[in-house]
Short mmCIF file of C-alpha atoms and ligand atoms in Angstrom, two decimals:
data_model
loop_
_atom_site.label_atom_id
_atom_site.label_comp_id
_atom_site.label_asym_id
_atom_site.label_seq_id
_atom_site.Cartn_x
_atom_site.Cartn_y
_atom_site.Cartn_z
CA MET A 1 -16.40 157.39 -90.96
CA PRO A 2 -12.67 157.90 -91.86
CA LEU A 3 -10.45 154.88 -91.29
CA THR A 4 -8.22 156.69 -88.71
CA GLN A 5 -11.26 157.53 -86.60
CA ARG A 6 -12.52 153.95 -86.82
CA LEU A 7 -9.11 152.66 -85.71
CA ALA A 8 -8.98 155.10 -82.77
CA GLN A 9 -12.43 154.01 -81.70
CA SER A 10 -11.59 150.34 -81.85
CA LYS A 11 -8.69 150.95 -79.40
CA LYS A 12 -10.99 152.33 -76.75
CA SER A 13 -11.75 149.90 -73.94
CA MET A 14 -14.05 149.99 -70.97
CA ASN A 15 -12.54 151.21 -67.68
CA LEU A 16 -13.72 150.67 -64.13
CA PHE A 17 -15.78 153.41 -62.50
CA ASP A 18 -13.09 154.78 -60.27
CA VAL A 19 -14.61 154.96 -56.76
CA TYR A 20 -12.18 152.92 -54.67
CA PRO A 21 -8.72 154.12 -53.55
CA LEU A 22 -6.88 150.80 -53.83
CA TYR A 23 -3.88 149.33 -52.01
CA ASN A 24 -1.37 147.90 -54.44
CA VAL A 25 -1.99 144.25 -53.54
CA THR A 26 -3.64 141.64 -55.79
CA PRO A 27 -4.82 138.60 -53.81
CA VAL A 28 -5.14 135.45 -55.89
CA SER A 29 -5.70 132.82 -53.21
CA ALA A 30 -6.48 132.60 -49.51
CA LYS A 31 -6.71 129.96 -46.81
CA GLY A 32 -7.66 130.58 -43.17
CA ILE A 33 -6.22 134.01 -42.34
CA VAL A 34 -3.46 133.84 -44.97
CA VAL A 35 -4.03 135.73 -48.21
CA THR A 36 -1.52 135.22 -51.04
CA ASP A 37 -0.94 137.78 -53.79
CA ASP A 38 -0.01 137.38 -57.45
CA LYS A 39 3.71 137.53 -56.58
CA GLY A 40 3.45 134.75 -54.02
CA GLN A 41 3.69 137.15 -51.03
CA GLU A 42 1.59 136.01 -48.06
CA TYR A 43 -0.37 138.44 -45.86
CA LEU A 44 -2.09 137.84 -42.53
CA ASP A 45 -5.69 138.99 -42.80
CA PHE A 46 -6.80 140.80 -39.64
CA TYR A 47 -9.38 142.77 -41.65
CA GLY A 48 -11.44 139.91 -43.10
CA GLY A 49 -12.35 141.96 -46.18
CA HIS A 50 -14.22 144.36 -43.86
CA ALA A 51 -15.60 141.96 -41.22
CA VAL A 52 -16.87 139.56 -43.87
CA ILE A 53 -14.62 136.54 -43.42
CA SER A 54 -16.05 134.97 -40.27
CA ILE A 55 -14.86 131.34 -40.47
CA GLY A 56 -11.61 131.87 -42.42
CA HIS A 57 -10.97 132.00 -46.15
CA SER A 58 -11.86 128.82 -48.07
CA HIS A 59 -12.84 126.87 -44.96
CA PRO A 60 -13.01 123.21 -46.19
CA HIS A 61 -16.55 122.67 -44.88
CA TYR A 62 -17.73 125.89 -46.56
CA VAL A 63 -16.07 125.03 -49.87
CA LYS A 64 -17.55 121.52 -49.84
CA ARG A 65 -21.05 122.75 -49.01
CA ILE A 66 -21.06 125.26 -51.88
CA LYS A 67 -19.45 122.87 -54.41
CA ASP A 68 -21.90 120.09 -53.54
CA GLN A 69 -24.84 122.46 -53.92
CA LEU A 70 -23.56 123.79 -57.23
CA ASP A 71 -23.55 120.24 -58.56
CA LYS A 72 -27.27 120.03 -57.72
CA ILE A 73 -28.89 123.45 -58.29
CA GLY A 74 -27.33 126.90 -57.82
CA PHE A 75 -30.32 129.15 -58.24
CA TYR A 76 -34.02 129.32 -58.64
CA SER A 77 -36.24 132.31 -57.91
CA ASN A 78 -38.62 132.79 -54.99
CA ALA A 79 -41.53 131.55 -57.09
CA VAL A 80 -40.98 127.94 -55.99
CA GLN A 81 -40.38 125.98 -52.80
CA ASN A 82 -36.83 126.17 -51.42
CA PRO A 83 -36.46 123.89 -48.38
CA LEU A 84 -32.92 125.22 -47.83
CA GLN A 85 -34.41 128.55 -46.72
CA VAL A 86 -36.58 126.76 -44.16
CA GLU A 87 -33.61 124.72 -42.93
CA LEU A 88 -31.55 127.90 -42.65
CA ALA A 89 -34.25 129.78 -40.71
CA THR A 90 -34.52 126.88 -38.24
CA LYS A 91 -30.77 126.68 -37.65
CA LEU A 92 -30.37 130.47 -37.42
CA GLY A 93 -33.23 130.73 -34.93
CA GLN A 94 -31.69 128.03 -32.72
CA LEU A 95 -28.13 129.34 -32.75
CA SER A 96 -29.05 132.99 -32.26
CA ASN A 97 -31.77 132.27 -29.71
CA CYS A 98 -34.20 134.28 -31.87
CA GLU A 99 -36.84 131.65 -32.53
CA ASP A 100 -39.71 134.11 -32.28
CA TYR A 101 -38.55 135.98 -35.38
CA ASN A 102 -39.24 135.22 -39.06
CA LEU A 103 -36.52 135.38 -41.71
CA PHE A 104 -36.48 137.37 -44.96
CA LEU A 105 -33.40 136.83 -47.12
CA CYS A 106 -31.78 139.40 -49.40
CA ASN A 107 -28.29 140.09 -50.76
CA SER A 108 -26.38 142.74 -48.79
CA GLY A 109 -26.27 144.84 -45.64
CA ALA A 110 -27.74 147.93 -47.26
CA GLU A 111 -30.57 145.90 -48.73
CA ALA A 112 -31.24 144.34 -45.32
CA ASN A 113 -31.52 147.78 -43.69
CA GLU A 114 -33.57 149.14 -46.59
CA ASN A 115 -36.08 146.34 -46.08
CA ALA A 116 -36.00 146.81 -42.31
CA LEU A 117 -36.79 150.54 -42.62
CA LYS A 118 -39.47 149.81 -45.19
CA MET A 119 -41.08 147.28 -42.84
CA ALA A 120 -41.01 149.86 -40.04
CA SER A 121 -42.86 152.28 -42.28
CA PHE A 122 -45.33 149.69 -43.57
CA HIS A 123 -46.07 148.53 -40.04
CA THR A 124 -46.55 151.96 -38.45
CA GLY A 125 -47.79 153.94 -41.47
CA LYS A 126 -45.26 156.64 -40.52
CA THR A 127 -42.24 158.07 -42.31
CA ARG A 128 -39.53 159.54 -40.07
CA VAL A 129 -36.46 157.55 -39.00
CA ILE A 130 -34.19 158.13 -36.01
CA SER A 131 -30.56 157.10 -36.35
CA PHE A 132 -27.33 158.03 -34.60
CA LYS A 133 -24.20 160.11 -35.10
CA ASN A 134 -21.33 158.24 -36.77
CA GLY A 135 -23.68 155.38 -37.69
CA PHE A 136 -23.34 153.55 -40.99
CA HIS A 137 -26.22 151.60 -42.52
CA GLY A 138 -25.36 151.25 -46.22
CA ARG A 139 -25.66 153.17 -49.45
CA THR A 140 -29.23 152.65 -50.68
CA SER A 141 -32.15 155.05 -50.45
CA ALA A 142 -33.32 155.13 -46.81
CA ALA A 143 -30.29 153.25 -45.43
CA VAL A 144 -27.89 155.91 -46.68
CA ALA A 145 -30.18 158.69 -45.48
CA ALA A 146 -29.94 157.16 -41.99
CA THR A 147 -26.16 157.07 -42.35
CA ASP A 148 -24.28 159.98 -40.81
CA ASN A 149 -22.22 160.95 -43.85
CA GLU A 150 -23.32 163.91 -45.93
CA LYS A 151 -20.85 163.08 -48.72
CA ILE A 152 -22.49 159.78 -49.68
CA ASN A 153 -26.05 161.18 -49.68
CA ALA A 154 -27.26 162.41 -53.08
CA PRO A 155 -30.01 165.06 -53.25
CA LEU A 156 -32.40 162.18 -53.94
CA ASN A 157 -31.49 160.51 -50.62
CA LYS A 158 -31.71 163.78 -48.71
CA GLN A 159 -35.47 163.86 -49.35
CA GLN A 160 -35.91 161.13 -46.70
CA LYS A 161 -37.08 162.20 -43.27
CA VAL A 162 -34.28 161.23 -40.90
CA THR A 163 -33.16 162.71 -37.61
CA ILE A 164 -29.62 161.83 -36.57
CA LEU A 165 -29.14 162.07 -32.81
CA PRO A 166 -26.06 161.84 -30.59
CA LEU A 167 -25.45 158.35 -29.23
CA ASN A 168 -26.24 157.93 -25.52
CA ASP A 169 -28.25 161.19 -25.24
CA ILE A 170 -31.51 159.94 -23.82
CA ASP A 171 -33.13 163.39 -23.46
CA ALA A 172 -32.64 164.16 -27.16
CA PHE A 173 -34.06 160.73 -28.02
CA ALA A 174 -37.12 161.08 -25.77
CA HIS A 175 -37.80 164.54 -27.24
CA GLU A 176 -37.83 163.21 -30.83
CA ILE A 177 -39.61 159.89 -30.41
CA THR A 178 -42.62 161.38 -28.68
CA LYS A 179 -43.43 163.65 -31.65
CA GLY A 180 -45.62 160.89 -33.14
CA ASP A 181 -44.25 160.71 -36.71
CA VAL A 182 -41.39 158.22 -36.23
CA CYS A 183 -41.64 154.79 -37.88
CA GLY A 184 -38.29 153.30 -36.89
CA VAL A 185 -35.11 153.68 -34.89
CA ILE A 186 -31.98 152.11 -36.34
CA ILE A 187 -28.87 151.50 -34.25
CA GLU A 188 -25.62 149.49 -34.38
CA ALA A 189 -24.69 147.64 -31.17
CA ILE A 190 -21.07 148.46 -31.93
CA GLN A 191 -20.47 151.09 -34.58
CA GLY A 192 -18.35 149.56 -37.32
CA VAL A 193 -17.40 152.15 -39.92
CA GLY A 194 -17.80 154.95 -37.33
CA GLY A 195 -15.00 153.63 -35.12
CA LEU A 196 -16.37 151.18 -32.52
CA ASP A 197 -18.37 153.43 -30.21
CA GLU A 198 -21.25 151.65 -28.44
CA PRO A 199 -24.55 152.61 -26.89
CA SER A 200 -24.48 152.07 -23.13
CA THR A 201 -26.73 149.31 -21.78
CA ALA A 202 -28.85 151.96 -20.02
CA PHE A 203 -29.28 153.88 -23.30
CA TYR A 204 -30.10 150.79 -25.37
CA GLN A 205 -32.65 149.65 -22.79
CA GLU A 206 -34.21 153.09 -22.56
CA ILE A 207 -34.57 153.52 -26.35
CA SER A 208 -36.03 150.02 -26.50
CA LYS A 209 -38.60 150.93 -23.83
CA LEU A 210 -39.47 154.29 -25.40
CA SER A 211 -39.77 152.72 -28.87
CA LYS A 212 -42.28 150.18 -27.55
CA GLN A 213 -44.23 152.84 -25.64
CA ASN A 214 -44.49 155.00 -28.77
CA GLY A 215 -45.29 152.18 -31.20
CA VAL A 216 -41.97 152.67 -33.05
CA ILE A 217 -40.00 149.78 -34.61
CA LEU A 218 -36.53 149.24 -33.13
CA ILE A 219 -34.07 147.98 -35.75
CA ALA A 220 -30.81 146.42 -34.58
CA ASP A 221 -28.31 146.80 -37.41
CA GLU A 222 -26.19 143.69 -36.80
CA VAL A 223 -24.74 143.66 -40.31
CA GLN A 224 -21.23 143.96 -38.90
CA SER A 225 -21.58 143.04 -35.22
CA GLY A 226 -23.77 139.96 -35.79
CA PHE A 227 -22.98 136.32 -36.49
CA GLY A 228 -20.79 135.90 -33.42
CA ARG A 229 -18.30 138.71 -34.02
CA SER A 230 -18.91 140.41 -30.66
CA GLY A 231 -18.63 137.13 -28.70
CA LYS A 232 -22.42 136.69 -28.57
CA PHE A 233 -24.49 135.84 -31.63
CA PHE A 234 -25.80 139.42 -31.80
CA GLY A 235 -24.26 142.56 -30.33
CA PHE A 236 -27.56 143.69 -28.80
CA GLN A 237 -27.55 140.49 -26.69
CA HIS A 238 -24.92 142.15 -24.47
CA HIS A 239 -27.63 144.61 -23.41
CA ASP A 240 -30.63 142.40 -22.65
CA ILE A 241 -33.08 144.00 -25.08
CA GLN A 242 -35.33 142.64 -27.82
CA PRO A 243 -35.42 144.60 -31.09
CA ASP A 244 -38.37 144.32 -33.49
CA ILE A 245 -36.17 143.77 -36.55
CA ILE A 246 -32.54 142.58 -36.80
CA SER A 247 -30.53 143.10 -39.97
CA ILE A 248 -27.72 140.74 -40.95
CA ALA A 249 -25.12 140.36 -43.74
CA LYS A 250 -21.28 140.42 -43.86
CA GLY A 251 -20.06 137.45 -41.74
CA MET A 252 -23.25 135.58 -42.58
CA GLY A 253 -21.93 134.31 -45.92
CA ASN A 254 -18.15 134.40 -45.26
CA GLY A 255 -17.82 136.21 -48.60
CA PHE A 256 -20.88 134.90 -50.38
CA PRO A 257 -23.15 137.94 -50.95
CA VAL A 258 -26.10 137.35 -48.66
CA GLY A 259 -28.11 139.45 -46.21
CA GLY A 260 -31.38 139.25 -44.37
CA ILE A 261 -33.71 140.57 -41.72
CA LEU A 262 -35.18 138.78 -38.73
CA ILE A 263 -38.64 140.20 -38.19
CA HIS A 264 -40.40 139.68 -34.87
CA GLU A 265 -43.47 137.48 -35.31
CA SER A 266 -45.71 140.28 -34.01
CA ILE A 267 -45.09 142.03 -37.37
CA LYS A 268 -47.22 140.35 -39.99
CA ALA A 269 -46.21 139.41 -43.54
CA SER A 270 -48.42 139.57 -46.63
CA TYR A 271 -47.76 138.38 -50.18
CA GLY A 272 -45.68 140.82 -52.18
CA LEU A 273 -44.79 143.11 -49.23
CA LEU A 274 -41.06 142.41 -49.69
CA GLY A 275 -39.30 140.59 -52.49
CA THR A 276 -36.05 140.00 -54.37
CA THR A 277 -34.84 137.95 -57.34
CA PHE A 278 -31.59 136.63 -55.93
CA GLY A 279 -32.26 136.71 -52.17
CA GLY A 280 -32.27 133.31 -50.46
CA ASN A 281 -30.99 131.41 -53.50
CA HIS A 282 -29.67 127.89 -53.04
CA LEU A 283 -25.99 128.83 -52.96
CA ALA A 284 -26.56 131.70 -50.51
CA CYS A 285 -28.45 129.35 -48.20
CA VAL A 286 -25.76 126.67 -48.09
CA ALA A 287 -23.00 129.28 -47.67
CA THR A 288 -24.84 130.62 -44.62
CA MET A 289 -25.61 127.12 -43.31
CA ALA A 290 -21.92 126.27 -43.58
CA VAL A 291 -21.02 129.39 -41.57
CA LEU A 292 -23.54 128.48 -38.87
CA GLU A 293 -22.32 124.88 -38.72
CA VAL A 294 -18.69 125.97 -38.33
CA LEU A 295 -19.61 128.66 -35.76
CA GLU A 296 -21.29 125.96 -33.67
CA LYS A 297 -18.83 123.09 -34.19
CA GLU A 298 -15.67 125.15 -33.63
CA LYS A 299 -17.25 127.19 -30.79
CA LEU A 300 -16.30 130.43 -32.48
CA MET A 301 -18.38 132.74 -30.32
CA GLU A 302 -16.50 131.51 -27.25
CA ASN A 303 -13.23 131.92 -29.13
CA ALA A 304 -14.13 135.48 -30.17
CA SER A 305 -15.00 136.34 -26.61
CA GLN A 306 -11.82 134.86 -25.09
CA LEU A 307 -9.50 136.28 -27.71
CA GLY A 308 -11.08 139.71 -27.28
CA VAL A 309 -9.94 139.60 -23.66
CA TYR A 310 -6.45 138.44 -24.71
CA PHE A 311 -6.25 141.24 -27.31
CA ASN A 312 -7.00 143.78 -24.57
CA GLU A 313 -4.23 142.33 -22.37
CA MET A 314 -1.70 142.52 -25.20
CA ALA A 315 -2.75 146.06 -26.15
CA ALA A 316 -2.20 147.19 -22.56
CA GLU A 317 1.55 146.59 -23.10
CA ILE A 318 1.74 149.18 -25.87
CA PRO A 319 2.16 152.74 -24.52
CA GLN A 320 1.05 154.41 -27.78
CA VAL A 321 -2.40 152.74 -27.55
CA LYS A 322 -4.75 155.21 -25.86
CA ARG A 323 -7.73 152.90 -25.68
CA VAL A 324 -9.03 149.56 -26.93
CA LYS A 325 -12.56 149.79 -28.35
CA GLY A 326 -15.13 147.12 -29.23
CA ARG A 327 -15.87 143.59 -28.09
CA GLY A 328 -15.05 140.01 -29.07
CA LEU A 329 -13.20 140.18 -32.37
CA MET A 330 -14.73 143.48 -33.45
CA LEU A 331 -11.96 145.62 -32.08
CA GLY A 332 -10.10 148.86 -32.55
CA LEU A 333 -6.96 150.47 -31.20
CA GLU A 334 -7.17 154.21 -30.65
CA PHE A 335 -3.95 156.19 -31.06
CA ASP A 336 -3.20 159.87 -30.64
CA PHE A 337 -2.16 160.09 -34.30
CA GLU A 338 -3.93 159.32 -37.58
CA VAL A 339 -3.41 155.67 -38.49
CA ALA A 340 -3.39 155.79 -42.33
CA GLU A 341 0.44 155.62 -42.53
CA LEU A 342 0.61 152.88 -39.90
CA ARG A 343 -1.92 150.83 -41.87
CA LYS A 344 0.20 151.20 -45.00
CA LYS A 345 3.36 150.13 -43.16
CA LEU A 346 1.55 147.12 -41.71
CA ILE A 347 0.55 146.05 -45.21
CA TYR A 348 3.71 146.76 -47.15
CA GLU A 349 6.36 146.05 -44.51
CA GLN A 350 4.74 143.55 -42.13
CA HIS A 351 2.34 142.02 -44.68
CA ILE A 352 -0.62 142.40 -42.37
CA PHE A 353 -4.09 143.66 -43.33
CA THR A 354 -5.97 145.82 -40.80
CA GLY A 355 -8.93 148.18 -41.13
CA GLY A 356 -9.41 151.93 -40.84
CA ALA A 357 -12.51 153.82 -39.66
CA LYS A 358 -14.27 157.16 -40.13
CA ASP A 359 -12.48 158.06 -36.90
CA LYS A 360 -8.99 158.45 -38.38
CA TYR A 361 -7.28 157.63 -35.05
CA VAL A 362 -8.71 154.11 -34.87
CA LEU A 363 -7.02 151.03 -36.35
CA ARG A 364 -9.53 148.22 -36.72
CA PHE A 365 -8.98 144.51 -36.08
CA LEU A 366 -11.70 142.34 -37.70
CA PRO A 367 -10.22 138.88 -38.24
CA ALA A 368 -11.92 135.54 -38.84
CA LEU A 369 -13.41 134.24 -35.58
CA ASN A 370 -11.18 131.13 -35.55
CA ILE A 371 -7.84 132.92 -35.16
CA THR A 372 -5.56 131.88 -32.28
CA LYS A 373 -3.59 133.58 -29.51
CA ASN A 374 -0.48 132.99 -31.60
CA ASP A 375 -2.00 135.02 -34.46
CA ILE A 376 -2.67 137.88 -32.04
CA ASP A 377 0.94 137.66 -30.79
CA ILE A 378 2.19 137.96 -34.37
CA PHE A 379 -0.02 141.02 -34.88
CA PHE A 380 1.26 142.78 -31.75
CA ASN A 381 4.91 141.99 -32.51
CA ALA A 382 4.48 143.50 -35.96
CA LEU A 383 2.69 146.50 -34.50
CA LYS A 384 5.46 147.07 -31.93
CA GLU A 385 8.02 146.89 -34.73
CA GLU A 386 6.22 149.62 -36.70
CA LEU A 387 5.70 151.83 -33.64
CA LYS A 388 9.40 151.84 -32.69
C1 PLP B 1 -23.37 148.27 -39.70
C2 PLP B 1 -23.46 148.22 -41.20
N1 PLP B 1 -24.65 148.25 -41.78
C3 PLP B 1 -24.78 148.17 -43.12
C4 PLP B 1 -23.67 148.08 -43.95
C5 PLP B 1 -23.84 147.99 -45.43
O1 PLP B 1 -23.57 146.71 -45.88
P1 PLP B 1 -23.29 146.42 -47.44
O2 PLP B 1 -21.98 147.05 -47.76
O3 PLP B 1 -23.29 144.91 -47.52
O4 PLP B 1 -24.41 147.02 -48.20
C6 PLP B 1 -22.40 148.04 -43.37
C7 PLP B 1 -21.19 147.95 -44.22
O5 PLP B 1 -20.09 148.24 -43.82
C8 PLP B 1 -22.28 148.12 -41.95
O6 PLP B 1 -21.09 148.09 -41.36
#
């Protein structure tokens, strides 16, 4: 090979696969709800890295738990005993009031839903899934097929049998579920990515009843609304129903990649049915334990619930806000204009992170669950400033 060609080749370097449109901010440290960038600029984080930061960045108890564990053992596979998983299942069952479920641990929200849908199919021997308009369940095989977004479904995913129905349309639901080929129904208690629409209590109870009557597995996707964000441990607990499978991730690890499903004990396990290399590793377990301990000790579900009410009161003072959506600290402000520019101004001028949604008119508010009224005041003052 000529020398010039060899030189040109040696200059080539690997780039990132360019799938994320990025804001021009480079966080290098974070504490509580304050994120600091590489220039020393501080930002208030009312986005929580997409509803992930549940107990605040670098919470001292969380940091200590993970550091201590790392000094002992960080990882071993699921071929050996791991008492931390048992400890975690016990604590999670108590705090969530879901003691008649069994826990399977994995690594992300999509993986949780993928396993949930797989379990529905294993259990029923059937193949079709019912999901809902504007729902989001992740980007893997069946989870993405159940997600209402054509653009992120490859031809491979489109082979799955999924029927996407309008939320809160009980006639459409009854018509589909009685056809006899449905294995599972998957639903978010509060739609995250979609823009914070919710099933009504009557709808949730009716689909729960019809699922049971037709031998179909009801999957509560609590990946975003779970772990206290809605003011109760799980979003479905606002509606007095009992799903067969509950999927969890995001706030569960406060940034540590961990997910899982709670499977009702009426659904039986067998060796090899589900599995993962990394799921339930020692670090993931202590990260989740730390989150649960802080949720309990600092009464964060109560805080989320109370501050949700306060947020609504403050939003009522802003004439441009058409509607407040969501519950607890899983909230959105609906405007009569698209919010992309407002989000940019909040970041670059007010140094405040917020979230967007598929519904372009909704600005999302997904902070850590231990924020204060004062933090909410700061948010609304900044918002008023940008809306002037
Ligand atoms: C409700 C819901 N389910 C599943 C997922 C997918 O989770 P992950 O990105 O961890 O795969 C998300 C992510 O936003 C979500 O909001």
